[in-house]
Amino acid sequence: MFNRGEIFYSRRIGARPKFAEKAEEALRPNEIIDFDPTETRLINASKVSGRSSDGWGLGLLNAMSLPAYATLKDTLTNQKRKVQTQPFTNYNVSVVDKSLKNNSYISLLNSNVTMVDHPFSANVTATEFQFRDKSKKYSLSGNGGISRRGESEKETGFRAELELEKNSGNLQFGFSQEIISDTFNPNDLGFLRRNNEISTEGYIFYQMIEPTGIFREWNAVYWIEYVRMFSPNDVFGTEMELEAYARFKNNYSANIEIGYGGRKHDYDETRVKNRYYSQPSFYYGNIYLNSDSRKRMNFYLYAATGKHPNTDHYSYWGDAGFNLRIGQRLQGYYNFSFNNEYNDQAYADKTADEDSIFFVNRDSRFIENVVGLSYGFSNKATMNIRGRHYWSGADNSQAYLLEQNGSLSPTGNYTSTDQNYNAFNIDLVFRWIFAPGSELSIAWKNAIYREEETWKNDYWQNLRNTWNSPQTNSLSLKVLYYIDYNNLVKKKGAEGR
């Protein structure tokens, strides 16, 4: 039920302090940031949900986090002081849901974030519905929401979406219309990648679920999307994609995608309201292969490439990995991901008055390695360990000035800095389900972060430098206890007899 309305994202609770930038803003001469917390500490999280026999559902979630502080250090006197980066915070989500006939439903949700002794608050109210016909072949669905957030002056925004689909049978299709205002923002307790758009999307899908030839099943889908800005009312862009998927009789599978995007007015890249970058058209393609996941060892491979025609901008990316089961209790996995992009003309900076916006010609790449092991002591107790190293870098060259018509002109009035970022994490988690729906977990986390303004195009050098950097360690204990209201009522009734 908590997924209704698209306004709740659980990782917001306990995430990085909301006002983390205050640590850097508060720096005095000769001061450095000695400690900057990457997450807030929870002191309580509880959730109650249930559904009655006549289809009414109710869900309540509440969580509280302690104040978060960054530590600043004077490099001359070694004196330290604290800066608050998030006050004591309360998170609340409530939902009412009604199941209707033909697998239809309607829901009402509210999320709220409040802070003690701080004027900031955020409140989002949303609804979601789906109505199906008697045959359950056709459906009309939609959602809408209103957000109100800010400090002394609150900003209000809205979102609405309506979709009509045929979602049964071999041939399926759908059409949707969505509008999101430029001030709608549920991200204090939800997740929205982008607002300020009006989008129209359609798709047609065909599937064959009966074995035929070498295939166990296959399907194909074509979709097209046209997007305009909400404010100003201008074309953002058009994109279309054709995708095909097949599972073979040996349970290997393959997926192929090809897509094209037309020239667009990119208002997001400029970071300045009502200014856009005229981005060239592009095309891309990718392929994904996966072996039989029922086997003791299975692997996967993904490879993709993209190109902007009539420019030098191109990229290629992918990932590969495997999963391995060792006996009945031990499992392991490994994943390697990368992305290389060349001659990308991207945003770099702007002047204080926002009159001049600078872009740079950029070569960038990232590499990520993830390895993990999981051991099951029993069907109720497990131990998981995960290690991750992520490196990304950007090498900037020619600088450009963004013109009013969205084009770029070479300029010598701006000098950009390169970027080099590393993150190394180890997570060790013990989880014990001590009662139905109830669990105890103990987690140890080790984290190293290193950021530089000089690109080091050498993976192993980056890994060595990261290992030699300061690290942080944290230990946490979490207990979730599930209380079955029906059992309590039955037990109380039995005691009263």
XYZ file of C-alpha atoms in Angstrom:
497
model
C 0.000 0.000 0.000
C 2.845 2.407 0.761
C 3.877 2.306 -2.912
C 0.638 3.924 -4.013
C 0.811 7.488 -5.280
C 4.581 7.380 -5.893
C 5.384 9.691 -2.968
C 7.240 7.360 -0.574
C 10.855 6.195 -0.965
C 12.041 4.396 2.169
C 15.718 5.290 1.684
C 14.951 8.933 2.460
C 14.623 7.920 6.104
C 18.081 7.854 7.660
C 19.691 9.277 4.522
C 22.362 11.974 4.248
C 21.515 15.040 6.374
C 19.226 17.385 4.479
C 21.305 20.517 5.090
C 24.712 18.860 4.618
C 25.911 21.810 2.544
C 25.883 23.971 5.700
C 29.128 22.328 6.784
C 31.012 23.775 3.836
C 29.166 27.089 4.002
C 30.177 27.509 7.668
C 33.907 27.035 7.068
C 36.107 29.818 8.425
C 39.672 30.612 7.323
C 42.046 27.701 8.060
C 39.159 25.309 8.771
C 38.476 21.935 7.191
C 35.600 19.480 7.498
C 36.873 16.877 9.946
C 33.715 14.755 9.997
C 30.645 14.905 7.785
C 27.999 12.214 8.466
C 26.710 10.360 5.422
C 23.491 9.285 7.148
C 21.224 10.284 10.011
C 20.719 8.085 13.071
C 17.263 6.623 13.605
C 15.910 6.205 17.119
C 12.578 4.694 16.142
C 10.740 3.352 13.109
C 7.345 1.676 13.273
C 4.821 0.542 10.696
C 1.244 -0.680 11.101
C -0.792 -1.989 8.180
C -3.740 -4.254 7.598
C -6.835 -4.900 5.537
C -10.408 -5.682 6.566
C -12.598 -8.407 5.096
C -14.552 -5.863 3.031
C -11.433 -4.543 1.259
C -10.502 -1.490 3.310
C -6.767 -1.141 3.920
C -4.945 1.137 6.354
C -1.230 1.795 6.695
C 0.680 4.030 9.122
C 4.442 4.553 9.229
C 6.417 6.767 11.588
C 10.151 7.256 12.055
C 12.340 9.688 13.992
C 15.987 10.610 13.532
C 18.396 12.338 15.903
C 20.034 15.680 15.053
C 23.067 15.371 12.783
C 26.243 17.396 13.200
C 29.331 17.928 11.065
C 32.659 18.607 12.789
C 34.882 21.450 11.582
C 38.553 21.608 12.551
C 40.943 24.562 12.662
C 44.201 23.390 11.063
C 46.272 25.924 13.053
C 44.869 25.427 16.563
C 43.355 21.937 16.153
C 40.195 23.251 17.805
C 36.954 21.641 16.685
C 33.383 22.861 16.538
C 30.089 21.376 15.426
C 27.604 22.563 12.820
C 24.096 21.135 12.740
C 23.256 19.683 9.331
C 19.807 18.325 10.228
C 17.605 18.896 13.300
C 15.591 16.222 15.082
C 13.242 15.019 12.340
C 9.937 13.168 12.278
C 8.792 11.226 9.191
C 5.194 10.142 8.770
C 3.332 8.275 6.014
C -0.344 7.294 6.096
C -2.430 5.509 3.473
C -6.050 4.438 3.067
C -6.811 1.949 0.296
C -10.053 0.364 -0.927
C -10.076 -2.794 -3.023
C -12.858 -2.857 -5.619
C -14.244 -5.557 -7.879
C -12.331 -6.722 -10.980
C -8.982 -6.092 -9.232
C -9.684 -2.356 -9.133
C -8.702 -0.051 -6.287
C -8.546 3.548 -5.107
C -6.110 5.011 -2.558
C -5.367 8.191 -0.629
C -1.905 8.873 0.827
C -0.101 11.541 2.812
C 3.579 11.976 3.655
C 4.947 14.525 6.087
C 8.397 15.646 7.224
C 8.749 17.996 10.208
C 11.812 19.243 12.079
C 12.124 20.390 15.683
C 13.029 24.085 16.142
C 13.356 24.561 12.390
C 10.882 26.226 9.992
C 11.290 23.629 7.234
C 8.495 21.142 6.634
C 7.220 19.122 3.701
C 3.750 17.719 3.113
C 2.534 15.696 0.120
C -0.983 14.366 -0.454
C -1.636 11.965 -3.326
C -4.241 9.632 -4.744
C -4.007 6.649 -7.065
C -6.692 4.536 -8.724
C -7.185 1.754 -11.227
C -10.520 0.661 -12.696
C -10.799 -2.536 -14.759
C -13.692 -3.821 -16.837
C -15.392 -7.172 -16.175
C -13.145 -9.005 -18.642
C -10.063 -7.454 -16.958
C -8.635 -6.710 -20.395
C -8.908 -2.930 -20.227
C -8.033 -0.519 -17.459
C -8.156 3.172 -16.698
C -5.612 4.259 -14.104
C -4.248 7.491 -12.782
C -2.664 9.343 -9.923
C -2.372 12.878 -8.698
C -0.626 14.740 -5.952
C -0.056 18.108 -4.306
C 3.169 19.028 -2.527
C 3.733 21.909 -0.128
C 7.216 22.426 1.255
C 9.712 25.032 2.354
C 10.647 27.156 5.341
C 8.817 30.396 6.151
C 7.316 30.608 2.643
C 5.911 27.309 1.390
C 5.988 26.349 -2.284
C 3.041 24.406 -3.718
C 3.114 22.129 -6.764
C 0.963 19.451 -8.378
C 1.126 16.326 -10.499
C -1.534 14.406 -12.474
C -1.420 11.342 -14.728
C -4.046 9.374 -16.646
C -3.451 6.115 -18.536
C -5.693 3.895 -20.671
C -4.452 0.373 -21.400
C -5.304 -2.975 -22.890
C -3.117 -5.129 -20.650
C -4.265 -8.663 -21.382
C -3.745 -11.049 -24.288
C -0.948 -11.415 -26.822
C -1.429 -7.911 -28.217
C -1.418 -5.082 -25.691
C -1.208 -1.304 -25.969
C -1.523 1.823 -23.901
C -1.658 5.602 -23.957
C -0.844 8.009 -21.117
C -0.760 11.721 -20.402
C 1.127 13.247 -17.469
C 1.622 16.777 -16.217
C 4.063 17.771 -13.446
C 4.355 21.404 -12.437
C 7.729 23.068 -11.990
C 7.104 23.398 -8.238
C 5.971 19.838 -7.472
C 8.590 18.215 -5.230
C 7.938 15.049 -3.177
C 11.637 14.256 -2.702
C 11.869 14.943 1.029
C 10.256 11.547 1.596
C 9.723 10.342 -1.986
C 11.612 10.089 -5.249
C 10.943 12.037 -8.447
C 13.680 12.207 -11.046
C 12.371 15.308 -12.820
C 9.466 17.717 -12.573
C 8.369 20.590 -14.844
C 7.149 18.513 -17.775
C 4.109 17.526 -19.802
C 4.560 14.119 -21.385
C 2.504 12.084 -23.837
C 3.442 8.430 -24.262
C 2.117 5.455 -26.198
C 3.206 1.864 -26.616
C 2.282 -1.339 -28.414
C 3.357 -4.719 -27.094
C 3.149 -8.238 -28.515
C 4.030 -11.451 -26.714
C 4.134 -15.161 -27.456
C 4.137 -17.206 -24.264
C 3.772 -20.625 -25.929
C 7.000 -22.437 -26.961
C 7.744 -22.160 -30.660
C 10.895 -23.182 -32.518
C 13.971 -22.469 -30.372
C 12.021 -20.100 -28.118
C 10.302 -20.840 -24.841
C 8.742 -17.354 -25.000
C 9.372 -13.990 -26.656
C 7.946 -10.478 -26.815
C 8.519 -7.133 -28.477
C 7.484 -3.592 -27.589
C 7.633 -0.230 -29.334
C 7.093 3.006 -27.430
C 7.279 6.699 -28.238
C 7.268 9.705 -25.904
C 6.782 13.401 -26.594
C 7.746 15.814 -23.797
C 7.131 19.532 -23.359
C 8.168 21.804 -20.532
C 5.471 22.925 -18.109
C 7.188 26.300 -17.647
C 8.091 27.755 -20.073
C 5.755 25.992 -22.494
C 8.395 24.742 -24.927
C 9.349 21.487 -26.645
C 11.735 19.369 -24.578
C 12.171 16.422 -26.926
C 10.906 13.205 -28.505
C 12.253 9.709 -27.961
C 11.309 6.290 -29.322
C 12.538 2.755 -28.700
C 12.096 -0.770 -30.044
C 12.844 -3.643 -27.681
C 12.768 -7.418 -28.191
C 13.160 -10.150 -25.582
C 13.475 -13.924 -25.962
C 13.934 -16.862 -23.607
C 15.324 -19.940 -25.284
C 14.459 -23.554 -24.528
C 17.729 -23.983 -22.601
C 16.558 -21.089 -20.363
C 19.180 -18.673 -21.654
C 17.698 -15.282 -22.487
C 18.534 -12.270 -24.636
C 17.260 -8.700 -24.827
C 17.965 -6.170 -27.599
C 17.073 -2.456 -27.643
C 17.533 0.252 -30.246
C 16.400 3.817 -29.741
C 16.434 7.326 -31.169
C 15.991 10.746 -29.617
C 15.442 13.904 -31.627
C 17.091 17.259 -31.041
C 15.788 18.732 -27.812
C 15.782 21.890 -25.736
C 17.422 20.692 -22.523
C 16.340 23.067 -19.751
C 17.727 20.793 -17.029
C 21.366 20.862 -18.115
C 21.728 24.660 -17.866
C 20.821 24.920 -14.138
C 19.218 28.311 -14.887
C 15.485 28.879 -15.224
C 14.237 29.569 -18.774
C 17.639 28.851 -20.344
C 18.131 25.763 -22.490
C 20.874 23.885 -24.281
C 20.067 22.738 -27.821
C 21.169 19.123 -27.570
C 21.798 17.238 -30.838
C 19.807 14.151 -31.727
C 21.156 10.767 -30.669
C 20.716 7.049 -31.186
C 21.707 4.061 -29.103
C 21.601 0.295 -28.981
C 22.291 -2.425 -26.457
C 22.183 -6.171 -25.950
C 21.770 -8.193 -22.767
C 22.527 -11.909 -22.387
C 21.734 -14.061 -19.365
C 22.423 -17.737 -18.733
C 20.147 -20.218 -16.953
C 19.590 -18.858 -13.429
C 18.609 -22.337 -12.183
C 22.197 -23.534 -12.533
C 24.693 -23.488 -9.689
C 26.554 -20.751 -11.570
C 24.973 -18.292 -13.954
C 26.407 -15.260 -15.735
C 25.163 -12.159 -17.522
C 26.596 -9.685 -20.017
C 25.356 -6.256 -21.073
C 26.916 -4.053 -23.765
C 25.685 -0.740 -25.177
C 26.774 2.157 -27.340
C 25.394 5.565 -28.270
C 26.217 8.316 -30.771
C 25.188 11.881 -31.559
C 25.193 12.106 -35.389
C 27.276 14.849 -37.031
C 29.292 15.335 -33.827
C 32.281 13.676 -32.138
C 30.181 12.786 -29.099
C 29.903 9.030 -28.527
C 29.883 6.576 -25.644
C 29.924 2.901 -24.781
C 29.060 1.195 -21.528
C 28.143 -2.159 -20.049
C 28.410 -4.592 -17.201
C 29.121 -8.270 -16.621
C 28.991 -10.609 -13.675
C 28.075 -13.948 -12.247
C 26.221 -15.571 -9.353
C 27.549 -18.719 -7.684
C 25.920 -21.127 -5.230
C 28.361 -23.164 -3.136
C 26.525 -25.917 -1.331
C 23.208 -25.226 0.350
C 24.277 -22.313 2.542
C 26.888 -20.184 0.762
C 26.281 -17.882 -2.219
C 28.546 -15.361 -3.912
C 28.336 -12.803 -6.674
C 30.506 -10.377 -8.620
C 29.601 -7.453 -10.880
C 31.748 -5.214 -13.073
C 30.298 -2.032 -14.613
C 31.843 0.687 -16.756
C 30.946 3.720 -18.848
C 33.184 5.678 -21.226
C 31.943 8.897 -22.824
C 33.920 11.114 -25.188
C 33.482 14.708 -26.394
C 30.401 15.322 -24.313
C 29.472 19.004 -24.204
C 28.195 19.398 -20.662
C 27.449 22.075 -18.076
C 30.423 23.293 -16.027
C 29.575 26.528 -14.185
C 27.738 29.857 -14.245
C 28.327 33.400 -13.049
C 26.701 34.667 -9.860
C 24.141 36.726 -11.808
C 23.408 33.672 -14.025
C 23.918 35.738 -17.181
C 26.827 33.602 -18.386
C 26.590 29.804 -18.466
C 29.701 27.799 -19.264
C 29.933 24.365 -20.847
C 33.032 22.237 -21.439
C 34.051 19.487 -23.805
C 34.403 16.511 -21.488
C 35.741 12.971 -21.588
C 34.438 10.957 -18.654
C 34.414 7.414 -17.387
C 33.487 5.318 -14.401
C 34.355 1.814 -13.241
C 32.587 -0.073 -10.481
C 33.443 -3.432 -8.935
C 31.075 -5.138 -6.493
C 31.648 -8.484 -4.769
C 29.516 -10.165 -2.132
C 28.985 -13.317 -0.101
C 25.919 -14.589 1.731
C 25.858 -17.414 4.263
C 22.712 -18.945 5.675
C 23.069 -20.359 9.177
C 19.439 -21.458 8.919
C 16.274 -20.372 7.175
C 15.983 -17.637 9.829
C 19.567 -16.370 10.232
C 21.896 -15.055 7.507
C 25.180 -13.183 7.232
C 25.916 -10.937 4.235
C 29.110 -9.114 3.307
C 29.428 -6.742 0.371
C 32.423 -4.803 -0.939
C 32.255 -2.026 -3.524
C 34.766 0.273 -5.198
C 33.510 3.041 -7.471
C 35.745 5.372 -9.468
C 34.633 8.166 -11.767
C 36.574 10.911 -13.460
C 36.181 13.722 -15.969
C 38.811 15.365 -18.156
C 37.670 18.815 -19.315
C 39.145 20.626 -22.314
C 37.576 23.339 -24.501
C 35.227 25.758 -22.717
C 32.062 27.175 -24.298
C 29.608 29.977 -23.593
C 25.920 29.120 -23.890
C 24.128 31.487 -26.272
C 20.499 32.602 -25.917
C 19.438 30.322 -28.792
C 20.853 27.248 -27.032
C 24.008 26.922 -29.120
C 27.597 26.945 -27.813
C 30.412 29.348 -28.693
C 34.081 28.699 -27.794
C 35.378 30.995 -25.054
C 38.642 31.623 -23.269
C 37.021 33.364 -20.297
C 36.552 30.210 -18.261
C 38.980 27.639 -16.912
C 37.476 24.395 -15.674
C 38.816 21.884 -13.178
C 38.893 18.153 -13.745
C 37.128 15.700 -11.459
C 38.263 12.485 -9.808
C 36.072 10.667 -7.287
C 36.480 7.370 -5.434
C 34.209 5.525 -3.009
C 35.075 2.298 -1.202
C 32.483 0.557 0.993
C 32.282 -2.638 3.006
C 28.956 -3.688 4.547
C 28.610 -6.635 6.926
C 25.063 -7.451 8.043
C 23.738 -10.209 10.308
C 19.968 -10.752 10.103
C 17.880 -12.985 12.368
C 14.140 -13.538 11.991
C 13.246 -14.365 15.585
C 9.459 -14.405 15.080
C 7.071 -14.249 12.103
C 7.498 -10.811 10.527
C 10.017 -9.752 13.194
C 13.766 -9.455 12.812
C 16.964 -8.305 14.455
C 19.827 -6.986 12.337
C 23.354 -5.891 13.231
C 25.309 -3.949 10.600
C 28.929 -2.820 10.405
C 29.798 -0.360 7.666
C 33.189 0.886 6.533
C 33.362 3.814 4.112
C 36.133 5.736 2.355
C 35.467 8.703 0.078
C 38.098 10.640 -1.852
C 37.477 13.591 -4.176
C 40.125 15.441 -6.204
C 40.299 18.091 -8.914
C 42.921 16.251 -10.966
C 41.844 13.367 -13.168
C 43.933 10.249 -12.607
C 43.208 7.964 -15.542
C 44.590 4.865 -13.830
C 42.234 2.506 -12.001
C 44.863 0.811 -9.815
C 46.385 4.131 -8.750
C 42.923 5.317 -7.720
C 42.353 2.139 -5.725
C 45.689 2.486 -3.882
C 45.077 6.162 -3.099
C 41.609 5.345 -1.785
C 42.885 2.645 0.566
C 45.348 5.166 2.024
C 42.620 7.764 2.714
C 40.779 8.380 6.019
C 37.902 6.018 6.671
C 34.756 5.970 8.779
C 33.220 3.007 10.606
C 29.722 2.611 11.973
C 27.901 -0.088 13.927
C 24.116 -0.217 14.120
C 21.455 -2.393 15.705
C 17.891 -2.566 14.389
C 14.948 -4.495 15.800
C 11.628 -4.845 13.973
C 8.773 -6.494 15.837
C 5.561 -7.506 14.106
C 2.396 -7.415 16.186
C -0.609 -9.288 14.777
C -3.688 -7.423 15.981
C -6.000 -10.366 15.263
C -3.920 -12.683 17.444
C -3.968 -10.141 20.282
C -7.754 -9.890 20.094
C -8.139 -13.678 20.058
C -5.753 -14.072 22.997
C -7.546 -11.395 25.013
C -10.880 -13.026 24.257
C -9.614 -16.435 25.357
C -8.300 -15.008 28.643
C -11.635 -13.348 29.334
C -13.593 -16.584 29.074
